[in-house]
PDB file of C-alpha atoms and ligand atoms in Angstrom:
ATOM      1  CA  MET A   1     -10.576  31.732 -18.499  1.00  0.00           C
ATOM      2  CA  SER A   2      -7.335  30.342 -17.115  1.00  0.00           C
ATOM      3  CA  GLU A   3      -4.931  28.450 -19.387  1.00  0.00           C
ATOM      4  CA  CYS A   4      -4.015  26.124 -16.523  1.00  0.00           C
ATOM      5  CA  ILE A   5      -6.324  23.071 -16.438  1.00  0.00           C
ATOM      6  CA  PHE A   6      -6.177  22.735 -12.667  1.00  0.00           C
ATOM      7  CA  CYS A   7      -7.003  26.441 -12.234  1.00  0.00           C
ATOM      8  CA  ARG A   8      -9.980  25.783 -14.539  1.00  0.00           C
ATOM      9  CA  ILE A   9     -11.018  22.903 -12.287  1.00  0.00           C
ATOM     10  CA  VAL A  10     -10.763  25.245  -9.276  1.00  0.00           C
ATOM     11  CA  GLU A  11     -12.849  27.860 -11.154  1.00  0.00           C
ATOM     12  CA  GLY A  12     -15.365  25.194 -12.139  1.00  0.00           C
ATOM     13  CA  THR A  13     -15.010  25.872 -15.880  1.00  0.00           C
ATOM     14  CA  LEU A  14     -13.638  22.310 -16.279  1.00  0.00           C
ATOM     15  CA  PRO A  15     -15.633  19.535 -14.598  1.00  0.00           C
ATOM     16  CA  SER A  16     -14.094  17.198 -12.021  1.00  0.00           C
ATOM     17  CA  LYS A  17     -15.278  14.562  -9.584  1.00  0.00           C
ATOM     18  CA  ARG A  18     -14.567  16.400  -6.328  1.00  0.00           C
ATOM     19  CA  VAL A  19     -14.100  14.557  -3.056  1.00  0.00           C
ATOM     20  CA  TYR A  20     -13.017  17.444  -0.795  1.00  0.00           C
ATOM     21  CA  GLU A  21     -12.926  21.237  -0.917  1.00  0.00           C
ATOM     22  CA  ASP A  22     -12.154  24.092   1.451  1.00  0.00           C
ATOM     23  CA  ASP A  23     -11.010  27.699   1.088  1.00  0.00           C
ATOM     24  CA  GLU A  24      -7.441  26.745   0.233  1.00  0.00           C
ATOM     25  CA  CYS A  25      -7.469  23.381  -1.491  1.00  0.00           C
ATOM     26  CA  LEU A  26      -9.367  20.911  -3.618  1.00  0.00           C
ATOM     27  CA  ALA A  27      -9.232  17.132  -4.059  1.00  0.00           C
ATOM     28  CA  PHE A  28     -10.695  15.267  -7.029  1.00  0.00           C
ATOM     29  CA  HIS A  29     -10.392  12.007  -8.951  1.00  0.00           C
ATOM     30  CA  ASP A  30      -7.623  11.745 -11.513  1.00  0.00           C
ATOM     31  CA  VAL A  31      -9.133  11.462 -15.024  1.00  0.00           C
ATOM     32  CA  ASN A  32      -6.663   8.687 -15.906  1.00  0.00           C
ATOM     33  CA  PRO A  33      -6.337   6.615 -12.717  1.00  0.00           C
ATOM     34  CA  GLN A  34      -3.164   4.591 -12.186  1.00  0.00           C
ATOM     35  CA  ALA A  35      -4.617   2.661  -9.240  1.00  0.00           C
ATOM     36  CA  ARG A  36      -8.075   1.629  -8.011  1.00  0.00           C
ATOM     37  CA  VAL A  37      -8.091   4.917  -6.060  1.00  0.00           C
ATOM     38  CA  HIS A  38      -6.210   7.838  -7.612  1.00  0.00           C
ATOM     39  CA  LEU A  39      -6.949  11.274  -6.249  1.00  0.00           C
ATOM     40  CA  LEU A  40      -5.256  14.634  -6.792  1.00  0.00           C
ATOM     41  CA  VAL A  41      -4.916  17.200  -4.005  1.00  0.00           C
ATOM     42  CA  ILE A  42      -4.142  20.726  -5.147  1.00  0.00           C
ATOM     43  CA  PRO A  43      -3.851  24.224  -3.711  1.00  0.00           C
ATOM     44  CA  LYS A  44      -6.481  26.596  -5.117  1.00  0.00           C
ATOM     45  CA  ARG A  45      -3.739  29.181  -5.590  1.00  0.00           C
ATOM     46  CA  HIS A  46      -1.620  28.552  -8.695  1.00  0.00           C
ATOM     47  CA  ILE A  47       1.830  27.276  -7.700  1.00  0.00           C
ATOM     48  CA  PRO A  48       3.550  25.709 -10.736  1.00  0.00           C
ATOM     49  CA  SER A  49       5.490  22.983  -8.919  1.00  0.00           C
ATOM     50  CA  LEU A  50       7.261  21.999  -5.718  1.00  0.00           C
ATOM     51  CA  ALA A  51      10.305  23.748  -7.163  1.00  0.00           C
ATOM     52  CA  ASP A  52       8.460  27.068  -6.819  1.00  0.00           C
ATOM     53  CA  VAL A  53       7.462  26.898  -3.176  1.00  0.00           C
ATOM     54  CA  GLN A  54       8.683  29.480  -0.692  1.00  0.00           C
ATOM     55  CA  LEU A  55       9.192  29.360   3.055  1.00  0.00           C
ATOM     56  CA  SER A  56       5.928  31.308   3.311  1.00  0.00           C
ATOM     57  CA  ASP A  57       4.133  28.315   1.709  1.00  0.00           C
ATOM     58  CA  ARG A  58       4.760  26.088   4.733  1.00  0.00           C
ATOM     59  CA  PRO A  59       1.177  26.397   6.011  1.00  0.00           C
ATOM     60  CA  ILE A  60      -0.452  25.407   2.714  1.00  0.00           C
ATOM     61  CA  LEU A  61       2.018  22.538   2.189  1.00  0.00           C
ATOM     62  CA  GLY A  62       1.267  21.149   5.630  1.00  0.00           C
ATOM     63  CA  HIS A  63      -2.458  21.599   4.998  1.00  0.00           C
ATOM     64  CA  LEU A  64      -2.272  19.756   1.672  1.00  0.00           C
ATOM     65  CA  LEU A  65      -0.547  16.771   3.275  1.00  0.00           C
ATOM     66  CA  THR A  66      -3.151  16.655   5.998  1.00  0.00           C
ATOM     67  CA  ILE A  67      -5.865  16.583   3.336  1.00  0.00           C
ATOM     68  CA  CYS A  68      -3.983  13.828   1.469  1.00  0.00           C
ATOM     69  CA  HIS A  69      -4.375  11.665   4.548  1.00  0.00           C
ATOM     70  CA  ARG A  70      -7.994  12.722   5.060  1.00  0.00           C
ATOM     71  CA  VAL A  71      -9.119  11.816   1.517  1.00  0.00           C
ATOM     72  CA  ALA A  72      -7.068   8.570   1.587  1.00  0.00           C
ATOM     73  CA  ASP A  73      -8.691   7.633   4.875  1.00  0.00           C
ATOM     74  CA  GLU A  74     -12.162   8.464   3.546  1.00  0.00           C
ATOM     75  CA  ALA A  75     -11.431   6.265   0.535  1.00  0.00           C
ATOM     76  CA  GLY A  76     -10.675   3.405   2.925  1.00  0.00           C
ATOM     77  CA  LEU A  77      -6.944   3.259   2.248  1.00  0.00           C
ATOM     78  CA  THR A  78      -5.438   3.699   5.689  1.00  0.00           C
ATOM     79  CA  ALA A  79      -5.369   0.043   6.715  1.00  0.00           C
ATOM     80  CA  GLN A  80      -3.752  -1.233   3.509  1.00  0.00           C
ATOM     81  CA  GLY A  81      -1.572   1.822   2.931  1.00  0.00           C
ATOM     82  CA  TYR A  82      -1.318   4.293   0.112  1.00  0.00           C
ATOM     83  CA  ARG A  83       1.232   6.298  -1.848  1.00  0.00           C
ATOM     84  CA  VAL A  84       1.537  10.088  -2.118  1.00  0.00           C
ATOM     85  CA  VAL A  85       3.606  11.375  -5.077  1.00  0.00           C
ATOM     86  CA  ILE A  86       4.691  14.837  -6.217  1.00  0.00           C
ATOM     87  CA  ASN A  87       6.218  14.733  -9.697  1.00  0.00           C
ATOM     88  CA  THR A  88       8.434  17.801  -9.965  1.00  0.00           C
ATOM     89  CA  GLY A  89       9.637  18.838 -13.417  1.00  0.00           C
ATOM     90  CA  ALA A  90       9.198  17.196 -16.804  1.00  0.00           C
ATOM     91  CA  ALA A  91      11.956  14.597 -16.288  1.00  0.00           C
ATOM     92  CA  ALA A  92      10.145  13.392 -13.148  1.00  0.00           C
ATOM     93  CA  GLY A  93       6.893  13.009 -15.122  1.00  0.00           C
ATOM     94  CA  GLN A  94       5.182  16.290 -14.280  1.00  0.00           C
ATOM     95  CA  THR A  95       2.735  17.126 -17.089  1.00  0.00           C
ATOM     96  CA  VAL A  96       0.434  19.609 -15.357  1.00  0.00           C
ATOM     97  CA  PHE A  97       2.318  22.611 -13.977  1.00  0.00           C
ATOM     98  CA  HIS A  98       0.025  23.374 -11.082  1.00  0.00           C
ATOM     99  CA  LEU A  99       1.308  21.743  -7.889  1.00  0.00           C
ATOM    100  CA  HIS A 100      -0.539  18.523  -7.082  1.00  0.00           C
ATOM    101  CA  PHE A 101      -0.201  15.574  -4.763  1.00  0.00           C
ATOM    102  CA  HIS A 102      -1.167  12.195  -6.232  1.00  0.00           C
ATOM    103  CA  VAL A 103      -2.862   9.997  -3.621  1.00  0.00           C
ATOM    104  CA  MET A 104      -2.994   6.411  -4.845  1.00  0.00           C
ATOM    105  CA  GLY A 105      -4.125   3.166  -3.268  1.00  0.00           C
ATOM    106  CA  GLY A 106      -6.025  -0.034  -3.743  1.00  0.00           C
ATOM    107  CA  ARG A 107      -3.183  -1.977  -5.262  1.00  0.00           C
ATOM    108  CA  THR A 108       0.375  -3.065  -4.395  1.00  0.00           C
ATOM    109  CA  PHE A 109       3.102  -0.617  -5.363  1.00  0.00           C
ATOM    110  CA  ARG A 110       6.688  -1.455  -6.201  1.00  0.00           C
ATOM    111  CA  TRP A 111       9.842   0.371  -5.213  1.00  0.00           C
ATOM    112  CA  PRO A 112      11.697   2.052  -6.808  1.00  0.00           C
ATOM    113  CA  PRO A 113       8.972   3.561  -9.019  1.00  0.00           C
ATOM    114  CA  GLY A 114       9.647   3.589 -12.753  1.00  0.00           C
TER     115      GLY A 114
HETATM  116  P1  5GP B 201       1.587  14.809 -13.419  1.00  0.00           P
HETATM  117  O1  5GP B 201       1.945  13.940 -14.609  1.00  0.00           O
HETATM  118  O2  5GP B 201       1.711  16.266 -13.750  1.00  0.00           O
HETATM  119  O3  5GP B 201       2.279  14.443 -12.163  1.00  0.00           O
HETATM  120  O4  5GP B 201       0.063  14.514 -13.110  1.00  0.00           O
HETATM  121  C1  5GP B 201      -0.980  15.124 -13.790  1.00  0.00           C
HETATM  122  C2  5GP B 201      -2.197  14.269 -13.572  1.00  0.00           C
HETATM  123  O5  5GP B 201      -3.335  15.019 -13.939  1.00  0.00           O
HETATM  124  C3  5GP B 201      -2.207  12.993 -14.425  1.00  0.00           C
HETATM  125  O6  5GP B 201      -2.295  11.860 -13.595  1.00  0.00           O
HETATM  126  C4  5GP B 201      -3.444  13.166 -15.319  1.00  0.00           C
HETATM  127  O7  5GP B 201      -4.130  11.967 -15.530  1.00  0.00           O
HETATM  128  C5  5GP B 201      -4.272  14.182 -14.552  1.00  0.00           C
HETATM  129  N1  5GP B 201      -5.098  15.029 -15.372  1.00  0.00           N
HETATM  130  C6  5GP B 201      -4.751  15.679 -16.502  1.00  0.00           C
HETATM  131  N2  5GP B 201      -5.768  16.407 -16.985  1.00  0.00           N
HETATM  132  C7  5GP B 201      -6.805  16.210 -16.146  1.00  0.00           C
HETATM  133  C8  5GP B 201      -8.137  16.688 -16.117  1.00  0.00           C
HETATM  134  O8  5GP B 201      -8.583  17.458 -16.979  1.00  0.00           O
HETATM  135  N3  5GP B 201      -8.931  16.259 -15.089  1.00  0.00           N
HETATM  136  C9  5GP B 201      -8.461  15.403 -14.094  1.00  0.00           C
HETATM  137  N4  5GP B 201      -9.317  15.061 -13.141  1.00  0.00           N
HETATM  138  N5  5GP B 201      -7.186  14.953 -14.114  1.00  0.00           N
HETATM  139  C10 5GP B 201      -6.393  15.325 -15.109  1.00  0.00           C
HETATM  140 ZN1   ZN B 202      -3.080  26.556 -12.077  1.00  0.00          ZN
END
């Protein structure tokens, strides 16, 4: 069994509330939501963070962003707007070292983020 919790979610050995899945990526509800809608979009392949991506990862990165919009739209967020966040490194708030895009909506967000 993988030590990475998001790899375990991909494997199905850790439960999650999935909203989208295909051969390359998975989207599911964050267990500790920071907005009315808070989804995570991840590649199935283990990539620790945005700091680890290579030029060869361009297709999966583009795909993940497309799916961010798809799940946000399906959650009814397009009209009001939504936020997509990639925390990269511990100082930026990354706690799970498997690349993930936060898709959040359903409330007003401030800028700059804390
Ligand atoms: P980070 O802080 O790395 O940017 O985001 C990690 C996110 O993963 C957090 O928002 C946290 O709530 C979420 N998370 C951590 N463990 C689990 C889990 O076991 N299941 C789900 N669905 N989300 C998790
Ligand atoms: Zn992983």
